[in-house]
């Protein structure tokens, strides 16, 4: 039995048997593991609801991204349909299936947000159950759509839970050790740099088809790791600065918080759709894109909304 392929072939059989009736549902579930939707959810928490929980989610996301990016280039596992031509993923899911397959980035994202919120948020039992179900649906959707093996998903959940546990313990010590954030950030930046260096010097498999054409280009598959490193450096660079010099709060009326989020969302959309395309989708470009996004989220926009809200 091939534990990587056989479960996907079974799910593929179910898709074909039911005429793809559940495809749209699982494509929708999968959205909640994508980078931007998860970032939006975290910014709602960070800017408007619970700043401390938002900080925990951002820092945990940075750590999980680094582990995910490192493991992808360490294992260099191809996507299921490359490993076995019998696998036919749902075509609408392929554009978001970037990089190497192991471990699942969508599942890493979902575990960070949903499990992280359950771990550190003050939630009711019912809401906690809902969030865990959301996490499981995101992970299973990647299998159902045929873009990840079961191992990709399970391992992503396991290592992300470990990352959440580690940062949970560190955050518990933060109140009594106010400079611990600097230590965490310095270590995080150093690890990010090491991951980038490893990605640059590592050799990658080069596999060709019968016509002598490269099946997958490792140059393209490794861009995600650089993006994740840029995301992490952006957070680790910005976090201590905000804590010492900006010090925004999530206080305000419901109308103020809604307006705060809407303006921040528009700002993010402008950066992502107007500014970042000017940088380009290279390794350095991917690093800079995600770095800029996180500097905006943690430093630039909080300065803006704190200034304007203080004048009202």
Short mmCIF file of N, CA and C in Angstrom, two decimals, residues 120-299:
data_model
loop_
_atom_site.label_atom_id
_atom_site.label_comp_id
_atom_site.label_asym_id
_atom_site.label_seq_id
_atom_site.Cartn_x
_atom_site.Cartn_y
_atom_site.Cartn_z
N UNK A 120 -4.88 30.13 23.19
CA UNK A 120 -4.62 31.36 23.96
C UNK A 120 -5.80 32.31 24.06
N UNK A 121 -6.84 32.07 23.27
CA UNK A 121 -8.00 32.94 23.33
C UNK A 121 -8.96 32.55 24.44
N UNK A 122 -9.72 33.51 24.90
CA UNK A 122 -10.72 33.24 25.94
C UNK A 122 -12.03 32.91 25.24
N UNK A 123 -12.18 31.66 24.86
CA UNK A 123 -13.31 31.23 24.05
C UNK A 123 -14.21 30.28 24.81
N UNK A 124 -15.46 30.24 24.38
CA UNK A 124 -16.37 29.25 24.94
C UNK A 124 -16.03 27.88 24.38
N UNK A 125 -16.51 26.86 25.05
CA UNK A 125 -16.25 25.49 24.59
C UNK A 125 -16.83 25.27 23.19
N UNK A 126 -18.03 25.81 22.96
CA UNK A 126 -18.67 25.65 21.67
C UNK A 126 -17.88 26.29 20.54
N UNK A 127 -17.39 27.51 20.76
CA UNK A 127 -16.61 28.20 19.73
C UNK A 127 -15.29 27.48 19.49
N UNK A 128 -14.69 26.97 20.55
CA UNK A 128 -13.44 26.22 20.40
C UNK A 128 -13.64 25.00 19.52
N UNK A 129 -14.76 24.30 19.72
CA UNK A 129 -15.06 23.12 18.90
C UNK A 129 -15.24 23.52 17.44
N UNK A 130 -15.91 24.63 17.21
CA UNK A 130 -16.12 25.11 15.84
C UNK A 130 -14.79 25.39 15.16
N UNK A 131 -13.87 26.04 15.88
CA UNK A 131 -12.57 26.37 15.29
C UNK A 131 -11.75 25.11 14.99
N UNK A 132 -11.82 24.13 15.86
CA UNK A 132 -11.10 22.87 15.60
C UNK A 132 -11.69 22.17 14.38
N UNK A 133 -13.00 22.20 14.25
CA UNK A 133 -13.64 21.61 13.07
C UNK A 133 -13.18 22.34 11.81
N UNK A 134 -13.07 23.68 11.88
CA UNK A 134 -12.59 24.46 10.73
C UNK A 134 -11.18 24.01 10.34
N UNK A 135 -10.32 23.81 11.35
CA UNK A 135 -8.95 23.35 11.10
C UNK A 135 -8.96 22.01 10.39
N UNK A 136 -9.74 21.07 10.89
CA UNK A 136 -9.78 19.73 10.30
C UNK A 136 -10.34 19.76 8.88
N UNK A 137 -11.30 20.64 8.64
CA UNK A 137 -11.87 20.76 7.30
C UNK A 137 -10.85 21.30 6.31
N UNK A 138 -10.05 22.27 6.75
CA UNK A 138 -9.00 22.81 5.87
C UNK A 138 -8.00 21.71 5.52
N UNK A 139 -7.54 20.98 6.53
CA UNK A 139 -6.58 19.92 6.29
C UNK A 139 -7.14 18.85 5.38
N UNK A 140 -8.36 18.40 5.67
CA UNK A 140 -8.96 17.35 4.84
C UNK A 140 -9.22 17.84 3.42
N UNK A 141 -9.54 19.12 3.27
CA UNK A 141 -9.81 19.65 1.94
C UNK A 141 -8.60 19.51 1.02
N UNK A 142 -7.40 19.63 1.59
CA UNK A 142 -6.19 19.51 0.77
C UNK A 142 -6.03 18.08 0.26
N UNK A 143 -6.47 17.10 1.06
CA UNK A 143 -6.47 15.70 0.61
C UNK A 143 -7.58 15.46 -0.41
N UNK A 144 -8.77 15.94 -0.09
CA UNK A 144 -9.91 15.71 -0.97
C UNK A 144 -9.68 16.32 -2.36
N UNK A 145 -9.05 17.48 -2.39
CA UNK A 145 -8.80 18.15 -3.67
C UNK A 145 -7.63 17.53 -4.43
N UNK A 146 -6.89 16.65 -3.77
CA UNK A 146 -5.81 15.92 -4.43
C UNK A 146 -4.50 16.65 -4.54
N UNK A 147 -4.29 17.70 -3.71
CA UNK A 147 -3.07 18.49 -3.84
C UNK A 147 -2.05 18.20 -2.72
N UNK A 148 -2.45 17.40 -1.74
CA UNK A 148 -1.55 17.02 -0.65
C UNK A 148 -1.85 15.59 -0.21
N UNK A 149 -0.81 14.89 0.21
CA UNK A 149 -1.00 13.58 0.80
C UNK A 149 -1.47 13.73 2.24
N UNK A 150 -1.99 12.63 2.79
CA UNK A 150 -2.41 12.63 4.19
C UNK A 150 -1.23 12.93 5.10
N UNK A 151 -0.05 12.41 4.76
CA UNK A 151 1.15 12.65 5.55
C UNK A 151 1.50 14.14 5.56
N UNK A 152 1.36 14.82 4.43
CA UNK A 152 1.62 16.27 4.37
C UNK A 152 0.78 17.01 5.39
N UNK A 153 -0.49 16.63 5.48
CA UNK A 153 -1.44 17.33 6.34
C UNK A 153 -1.20 16.98 7.82
N UNK A 154 -1.08 15.69 8.11
CA UNK A 154 -0.91 15.27 9.51
C UNK A 154 0.36 15.85 10.10
N UNK A 155 1.46 15.79 9.36
CA UNK A 155 2.72 16.29 9.89
C UNK A 155 2.66 17.80 10.07
N UNK A 156 1.97 18.51 9.17
CA UNK A 156 1.83 19.96 9.31
C UNK A 156 1.10 20.31 10.61
N UNK A 157 0.06 19.56 10.93
CA UNK A 157 -0.67 19.80 12.18
C UNK A 157 0.22 19.53 13.38
N UNK A 158 0.96 18.44 13.34
CA UNK A 158 1.79 18.06 14.48
C UNK A 158 2.89 19.08 14.76
N UNK A 159 3.65 19.46 13.73
CA UNK A 159 4.76 20.36 14.02
C UNK A 159 4.26 21.77 14.35
N UNK A 160 3.12 22.17 13.78
CA UNK A 160 2.59 23.50 14.10
C UNK A 160 2.07 23.54 15.53
N UNK A 161 1.49 22.46 16.00
CA UNK A 161 1.07 22.39 17.41
C UNK A 161 2.28 22.49 18.33
N UNK A 162 3.39 21.89 17.94
CA UNK A 162 4.62 21.99 18.73
C UNK A 162 5.10 23.44 18.77
N UNK A 163 5.07 24.11 17.63
CA UNK A 163 5.46 25.52 17.56
C UNK A 163 4.55 26.36 18.46
N UNK A 164 3.25 26.12 18.39
CA UNK A 164 2.31 26.85 19.23
C UNK A 164 2.58 26.62 20.71
N UNK A 165 2.89 25.39 21.07
CA UNK A 165 3.19 25.08 22.48
C UNK A 165 4.43 25.83 22.95
N UNK A 166 5.47 25.86 22.12
CA UNK A 166 6.72 26.54 22.49
C UNK A 166 6.48 28.03 22.69
N UNK A 167 5.80 28.67 21.74
CA UNK A 167 5.57 30.11 21.86
C UNK A 167 4.56 30.44 22.95
N UNK A 168 3.66 29.51 23.24
CA UNK A 168 2.73 29.72 24.34
C UNK A 168 3.50 29.82 25.66
N UNK A 169 4.47 28.94 25.84
CA UNK A 169 5.28 28.97 27.05
C UNK A 169 6.13 30.25 27.12
N UNK A 170 6.67 30.66 25.96
CA UNK A 170 7.46 31.89 25.93
C UNK A 170 6.60 33.11 26.25
N UNK A 171 5.39 33.16 25.70
CA UNK A 171 4.50 34.30 25.95
C UNK A 171 4.05 34.36 27.39
N UNK A 172 3.95 33.21 28.05
CA UNK A 172 3.59 33.20 29.47
C UNK A 172 4.67 33.88 30.31
N UNK A 173 5.90 33.89 29.83
CA UNK A 173 7.01 34.50 30.56
C UNK A 173 7.21 35.97 30.20
N UNK A 174 6.48 36.45 29.19
CA UNK A 174 6.74 37.78 28.63
C UNK A 174 6.42 38.90 29.62
N UNK A 175 5.35 38.74 30.40
CA UNK A 175 4.96 39.81 31.32
C UNK A 175 6.02 40.06 32.38
N UNK A 176 6.66 39.00 32.85
CA UNK A 176 7.69 39.14 33.88
C UNK A 176 9.08 39.34 33.30
N UNK A 177 9.21 39.18 31.99
CA UNK A 177 10.50 39.38 31.32
C UNK A 177 10.27 40.25 30.08
N UNK A 178 10.08 41.57 30.27
CA UNK A 178 9.67 42.44 29.17
C UNK A 178 10.64 42.50 28.00
N UNK A 179 11.90 42.15 28.22
CA UNK A 179 12.87 42.16 27.12
C UNK A 179 13.00 40.81 26.41
N UNK A 180 12.15 39.87 26.82
CA UNK A 180 12.18 38.56 26.19
C UNK A 180 11.81 38.65 24.72
N UNK A 181 10.99 39.66 24.37
CA UNK A 181 10.61 39.81 22.97
C UNK A 181 11.81 40.08 22.07
N UNK A 182 12.79 40.81 22.61
CA UNK A 182 14.00 41.09 21.82
C UNK A 182 14.79 39.81 21.59
N UNK A 183 14.90 38.99 22.63
CA UNK A 183 15.62 37.72 22.50
C UNK A 183 14.92 36.83 21.47
N UNK A 184 13.58 36.72 21.60
CA UNK A 184 12.83 35.91 20.64
C UNK A 184 13.03 36.42 19.22
N UNK A 185 13.00 37.74 19.06
CA UNK A 185 13.11 38.32 17.72
C UNK A 185 14.50 38.14 17.13
N UNK A 186 15.53 38.34 17.93
CA UNK A 186 16.90 38.17 17.44
C UNK A 186 17.13 36.72 17.01
N UNK A 187 16.71 35.79 17.86
CA UNK A 187 16.85 34.37 17.52
C UNK A 187 16.05 34.05 16.27
N UNK A 188 14.84 34.62 16.18
CA UNK A 188 14.00 34.38 15.01
C UNK A 188 14.61 34.89 13.72
N UNK A 189 15.21 36.07 13.77
CA UNK A 189 15.86 36.64 12.58
C UNK A 189 17.07 35.80 12.19
N UNK A 190 17.84 35.37 13.17
CA UNK A 190 19.01 34.54 12.88
C UNK A 190 18.58 33.24 12.21
N UNK A 191 17.55 32.60 12.75
CA UNK A 191 17.05 31.36 12.15
C UNK A 191 16.54 31.61 10.74
N UNK A 192 15.86 32.73 10.53
CA UNK A 192 15.36 33.08 9.20
C UNK A 192 16.51 33.19 8.20
N UNK A 193 17.57 33.85 8.62
CA UNK A 193 18.74 34.01 7.75
C UNK A 193 19.37 32.66 7.44
N UNK A 194 19.45 31.80 8.45
CA UNK A 194 20.02 30.47 8.24
C UNK A 194 19.18 29.65 7.27
N UNK A 195 17.86 29.78 7.37
CA UNK A 195 16.97 29.06 6.44
C UNK A 195 17.20 29.55 5.02
N UNK A 196 17.34 30.86 4.85
CA UNK A 196 17.59 31.44 3.52
C UNK A 196 18.93 30.95 2.97
N UNK A 197 19.95 30.95 3.81
CA UNK A 197 21.27 30.49 3.36
C UNK A 197 21.20 29.02 2.96
N UNK A 198 20.53 28.21 3.77
CA UNK A 198 20.39 26.79 3.45
C UNK A 198 19.66 26.61 2.13
N UNK A 199 18.62 27.41 1.91
CA UNK A 199 17.87 27.32 0.65
C UNK A 199 18.73 27.68 -0.55
N UNK A 200 19.67 28.58 -0.35
CA UNK A 200 20.52 29.04 -1.45
C UNK A 200 21.62 28.04 -1.79
N UNK A 201 22.16 27.36 -0.79
CA UNK A 201 23.32 26.50 -1.03
C UNK A 201 22.94 25.04 -1.24
N UNK A 202 21.70 24.68 -0.88
CA UNK A 202 21.28 23.28 -0.99
C UNK A 202 21.15 22.87 -2.46
N UNK A 203 21.45 21.61 -2.73
CA UNK A 203 21.21 21.06 -4.07
C UNK A 203 19.81 20.47 -4.12
N UNK A 204 19.17 20.56 -5.27
CA UNK A 204 17.80 20.11 -5.42
C UNK A 204 17.70 19.04 -6.50
N UNK A 205 16.73 18.12 -6.36
CA UNK A 205 16.56 17.08 -7.38
C UNK A 205 16.13 17.68 -8.72
N UNK A 206 16.70 17.17 -9.78
CA UNK A 206 16.33 17.59 -11.14
C UNK A 206 15.83 16.35 -11.88
N UNK A 207 14.54 16.30 -12.12
CA UNK A 207 13.94 15.13 -12.77
C UNK A 207 13.36 15.55 -14.11
N UNK A 208 13.58 14.71 -15.11
CA UNK A 208 13.17 15.02 -16.48
C UNK A 208 12.20 13.98 -16.99
N UNK A 209 11.31 14.41 -17.91
CA UNK A 209 10.38 13.46 -18.51
C UNK A 209 11.04 12.75 -19.69
N UNK A 210 10.28 11.91 -20.38
CA UNK A 210 10.84 11.12 -21.47
C UNK A 210 11.38 11.97 -22.61
N UNK A 211 10.85 13.18 -22.74
CA UNK A 211 11.30 14.09 -23.80
C UNK A 211 12.51 14.92 -23.38
N UNK A 212 12.98 14.69 -22.15
CA UNK A 212 14.14 15.43 -21.67
C UNK A 212 13.80 16.79 -21.10
N UNK A 213 12.51 17.01 -20.84
CA UNK A 213 12.07 18.29 -20.28
C UNK A 213 12.02 18.21 -18.76
N UNK A 214 12.48 19.28 -18.10
CA UNK A 214 12.47 19.33 -16.64
C UNK A 214 11.02 19.27 -16.15
N UNK A 215 10.72 18.30 -15.28
CA UNK A 215 9.36 18.10 -14.80
C UNK A 215 8.91 19.26 -13.92
N UNK A 216 9.73 19.59 -12.94
CA UNK A 216 9.45 20.73 -12.07
C UNK A 216 10.75 21.48 -11.85
N UNK A 217 10.66 22.80 -11.85
CA UNK A 217 11.84 23.65 -11.68
C UNK A 217 12.01 23.99 -10.21
N UNK A 218 13.09 23.53 -9.58
CA UNK A 218 13.30 23.83 -8.16
C UNK A 218 13.44 25.32 -7.87
N UNK A 219 13.85 26.09 -8.86
CA UNK A 219 13.93 27.54 -8.67
C UNK A 219 12.57 28.11 -8.33
N UNK A 220 11.53 27.62 -9.00
CA UNK A 220 10.17 28.08 -8.72
C UNK A 220 9.65 27.50 -7.41
N UNK A 221 9.95 26.24 -7.16
CA UNK A 221 9.43 25.56 -5.98
C UNK A 221 10.01 26.09 -4.67
N UNK A 222 11.13 26.78 -4.72
CA UNK A 222 11.76 27.26 -3.49
C UNK A 222 11.39 28.70 -3.16
N UNK A 223 10.64 29.38 -4.01
CA UNK A 223 10.28 30.78 -3.74
C UNK A 223 9.47 30.89 -2.46
N UNK A 224 8.59 29.91 -2.19
CA UNK A 224 7.78 29.96 -0.98
C UNK A 224 8.63 30.07 0.28
N UNK A 225 9.75 29.36 0.32
CA UNK A 225 10.61 29.40 1.50
C UNK A 225 11.15 30.81 1.73
N UNK A 226 11.49 31.51 0.67
CA UNK A 226 11.97 32.88 0.80
C UNK A 226 10.85 33.82 1.25
N UNK A 227 9.65 33.58 0.76
CA UNK A 227 8.50 34.38 1.21
C UNK A 227 8.28 34.19 2.71
N UNK A 228 8.33 32.93 3.15
CA UNK A 228 8.11 32.65 4.57
C UNK A 228 9.18 33.29 5.44
N UNK A 229 10.42 33.27 4.95
CA UNK A 229 11.51 33.90 5.71
C UNK A 229 11.30 35.42 5.78
N UNK A 230 10.85 36.02 4.68
CA UNK A 230 10.55 37.46 4.68
C UNK A 230 9.43 37.79 5.64
N UNK A 231 8.41 36.95 5.68
CA UNK A 231 7.30 37.11 6.61
C UNK A 231 7.82 37.09 8.05
N UNK A 232 8.65 36.11 8.36
CA UNK A 232 9.17 35.95 9.72
C UNK A 232 10.06 37.13 10.11
N UNK A 233 10.98 37.54 9.22
CA UNK A 233 11.86 38.66 9.53
C UNK A 233 11.04 39.94 9.72
N UNK A 234 10.01 40.13 8.88
CA UNK A 234 9.15 41.31 9.03
C UNK A 234 8.50 41.37 10.39
N UNK A 235 8.04 40.21 10.88
CA UNK A 235 7.40 40.16 12.21
C UNK A 235 8.43 40.35 13.31
N UNK A 236 9.52 39.61 13.26
CA UNK A 236 10.52 39.69 14.32
C UNK A 236 11.19 41.07 14.37
N UNK A 237 11.30 41.73 13.24
CA UNK A 237 11.84 43.10 13.19
C UNK A 237 10.85 44.10 13.77
N UNK A 238 9.58 43.96 13.44
CA UNK A 238 8.57 44.97 13.78
C UNK A 238 8.02 44.84 15.20
N UNK A 239 7.92 43.63 15.69
CA UNK A 239 7.25 43.37 16.96
C UNK A 239 7.86 44.15 18.13
N UNK A 240 9.17 44.08 18.41
CA UNK A 240 9.73 44.85 19.53
C UNK A 240 9.60 46.35 19.33
N UNK A 241 9.65 46.82 18.09
CA UNK A 241 9.51 48.25 17.82
C UNK A 241 8.12 48.73 18.20
N UNK A 242 7.11 47.99 17.80
CA UNK A 242 5.74 48.37 18.14
C UNK A 242 5.54 48.37 19.65
N UNK A 243 6.05 47.36 20.32
CA UNK A 243 5.85 47.23 21.76
C UNK A 243 6.48 48.38 22.55
N UNK A 244 7.54 48.98 22.00
CA UNK A 244 8.26 50.02 22.73
C UNK A 244 7.90 51.44 22.31
N UNK A 245 7.54 51.62 21.07
CA UNK A 245 7.38 52.99 20.58
C UNK A 245 5.97 53.33 20.09
N UNK A 246 5.20 52.36 19.66
CA UNK A 246 3.86 52.64 19.13
C UNK A 246 2.81 52.36 20.19
N UNK A 247 2.81 51.17 20.73
CA UNK A 247 1.96 50.78 21.85
C UNK A 247 0.48 51.05 21.60
N UNK A 248 -0.03 50.66 20.45
CA UNK A 248 -1.45 50.86 20.18
C UNK A 248 -2.27 49.91 21.03
N UNK A 249 -3.54 50.23 21.17
CA UNK A 249 -4.46 49.36 21.88
C UNK A 249 -5.63 49.01 20.96
N UNK A 250 -6.38 48.01 21.33
CA UNK A 250 -7.56 47.64 20.56
C UNK A 250 -8.81 48.32 21.11
N UNK A 251 -8.63 49.34 21.93
CA UNK A 251 -9.77 50.06 22.51
C UNK A 251 -10.56 50.79 21.41
N UNK A 252 -11.77 51.14 21.74
CA UNK A 252 -12.60 51.91 20.82
C UNK A 252 -13.98 51.32 20.68
N UNK A 253 -14.88 52.12 20.12
CA UNK A 253 -16.24 51.64 19.88
C UNK A 253 -16.26 50.62 18.76
N UNK A 254 -17.38 49.95 18.62
CA UNK A 254 -17.52 48.98 17.54
C UNK A 254 -17.35 49.66 16.19
N UNK A 255 -17.91 50.87 16.06
CA UNK A 255 -17.79 51.60 14.80
C UNK A 255 -16.33 51.93 14.50
N UNK A 256 -15.59 52.32 15.53
CA UNK A 256 -14.18 52.64 15.37
C UNK A 256 -13.39 51.41 14.92
N UNK A 257 -13.66 50.27 15.53
CA UNK A 257 -12.94 49.05 15.18
C UNK A 257 -13.27 48.58 13.77
N UNK A 258 -14.53 48.69 13.39
CA UNK A 258 -14.92 48.30 12.03
C UNK A 258 -14.23 49.20 11.01
N UNK A 259 -14.23 50.51 11.25
CA UNK A 259 -13.57 51.44 10.34
C UNK A 259 -12.06 51.18 10.31
N UNK A 260 -11.50 50.87 11.46
CA UNK A 260 -10.07 50.58 11.55
C UNK A 260 -9.71 49.38 10.66
N UNK A 261 -10.52 48.34 10.75
CA UNK A 261 -10.24 47.16 9.93
C UNK A 261 -10.45 47.44 8.45
N UNK A 262 -11.54 48.12 8.10
CA UNK A 262 -11.82 48.39 6.68
C UNK A 262 -10.69 49.18 6.04
N UNK A 263 -10.22 50.22 6.73
CA UNK A 263 -9.12 51.02 6.19
C UNK A 263 -7.84 50.20 6.09
N UNK A 264 -7.58 49.36 7.09
CA UNK A 264 -6.39 48.49 7.05
C UNK A 264 -6.48 47.48 5.92
N UNK A 265 -7.68 46.94 5.71
CA UNK A 265 -7.88 45.98 4.63
C UNK A 265 -7.63 46.64 3.27
N UNK A 266 -8.14 47.86 3.10
CA UNK A 266 -7.90 48.59 1.86
C UNK A 266 -6.41 48.85 1.66
N UNK A 267 -5.73 49.21 2.76
CA UNK A 267 -4.28 49.44 2.69
C UNK A 267 -3.53 48.19 2.28
N UNK A 268 -3.91 47.05 2.86
CA UNK A 268 -3.28 45.78 2.49
C UNK A 268 -3.53 45.43 1.03
N UNK A 269 -4.76 45.65 0.58
CA UNK A 269 -5.09 45.37 -0.81
C UNK A 269 -4.25 46.24 -1.76
N UNK A 270 -4.06 47.50 -1.39
CA UNK A 270 -3.26 48.40 -2.22
C UNK A 270 -1.81 47.92 -2.29
N UNK A 271 -1.26 47.54 -1.15
CA UNK A 271 0.13 47.06 -1.12
C UNK A 271 0.27 45.78 -1.94
N UNK A 272 -0.65 44.83 -1.73
CA UNK A 272 -0.54 43.53 -2.37
C UNK A 272 -0.78 43.62 -3.88
N UNK A 273 -1.73 44.44 -4.29
CA UNK A 273 -2.13 44.46 -5.70
C UNK A 273 -1.45 45.55 -6.52
N UNK A 274 -0.88 46.56 -5.88
CA UNK A 274 -0.26 47.67 -6.61
C UNK A 274 1.25 47.74 -6.40
N UNK A 275 1.66 47.71 -5.13
CA UNK A 275 3.08 47.90 -4.83
C UNK A 275 3.89 46.62 -5.03
N UNK A 276 3.42 45.52 -4.48
CA UNK A 276 4.20 44.29 -4.50
C UNK A 276 4.45 43.74 -5.91
N UNK A 277 3.50 43.85 -6.84
CA UNK A 277 3.81 43.37 -8.20
C UNK A 277 4.98 44.09 -8.85
N UNK A 278 5.29 45.30 -8.39
CA UNK A 278 6.43 46.03 -8.93
C UNK A 278 7.76 45.38 -8.52
N UNK A 279 7.71 44.62 -7.42
CA UNK A 279 8.93 43.98 -6.91
C UNK A 279 9.24 42.72 -7.69
N UNK A 280 8.19 41.95 -8.06
CA UNK A 280 8.41 40.75 -8.85
C UNK A 280 8.44 39.49 -8.02
N UNK A 281 8.21 38.35 -8.68
CA UNK A 281 8.14 37.05 -8.02
C UNK A 281 9.47 36.30 -8.10
N UNK A 282 10.55 36.95 -7.71
CA UNK A 282 11.84 36.27 -7.60
C UNK A 282 12.03 35.83 -6.15
N UNK A 283 13.14 35.18 -5.87
CA UNK A 283 13.41 34.79 -4.49
C UNK A 283 13.53 36.03 -3.60
N UNK A 284 14.35 36.99 -4.00
CA UNK A 284 14.49 38.22 -3.23
C UNK A 284 13.17 38.99 -3.22
N UNK A 285 12.49 38.99 -4.37
CA UNK A 285 11.21 39.68 -4.45
C UNK A 285 10.19 39.10 -3.49
N UNK A 286 10.11 37.77 -3.42
CA UNK A 286 9.19 37.13 -2.50
C UNK A 286 9.51 37.46 -1.05
N UNK A 287 10.80 37.48 -0.73
CA UNK A 287 11.23 37.84 0.63
C UNK A 287 10.79 39.26 0.96
N UNK A 288 11.06 40.21 0.06
CA UNK A 288 10.73 41.61 0.29
C UNK A 288 9.22 41.83 0.35
N UNK A 289 8.47 41.13 -0.49
CA UNK A 289 7.02 41.28 -0.50
C UNK A 289 6.42 40.97 0.87
N UNK A 290 6.78 39.82 1.42
CA UNK A 290 6.21 39.41 2.70
C UNK A 290 6.76 40.24 3.85
N UNK A 291 7.99 40.69 3.73
CA UNK A 291 8.57 41.58 4.75
C UNK A 291 7.79 42.89 4.80
N UNK A 292 7.54 43.47 3.65
CA UNK A 292 6.81 44.74 3.58
C UNK A 292 5.41 44.61 4.16
N UNK A 293 4.73 43.52 3.82
CA UNK A 293 3.38 43.31 4.33
C UNK A 293 3.37 43.33 5.85
N UNK A 294 4.32 42.63 6.48
CA UNK A 294 4.30 42.54 7.93
C UNK A 294 4.74 43.84 8.60
N UNK A 295 5.62 44.59 7.98
CA UNK A 295 5.98 45.91 8.52
C UNK A 295 4.76 46.83 8.49
N UNK A 296 3.97 46.73 7.43
CA UNK A 296 2.73 47.52 7.34
C UNK A 296 1.76 47.11 8.45
N UNK A 297 1.57 45.80 8.62
CA UNK A 297 0.60 45.31 9.60
C UNK A 297 0.97 45.69 11.02
N UNK A 298 2.25 45.60 11.37
CA UNK A 298 2.66 45.76 12.77
C UNK A 298 3.12 47.18 13.11
N UNK A 299 3.71 47.89 12.17
CA UNK A 299 4.26 49.22 12.46
C UNK A 299 3.49 50.34 11.76
#
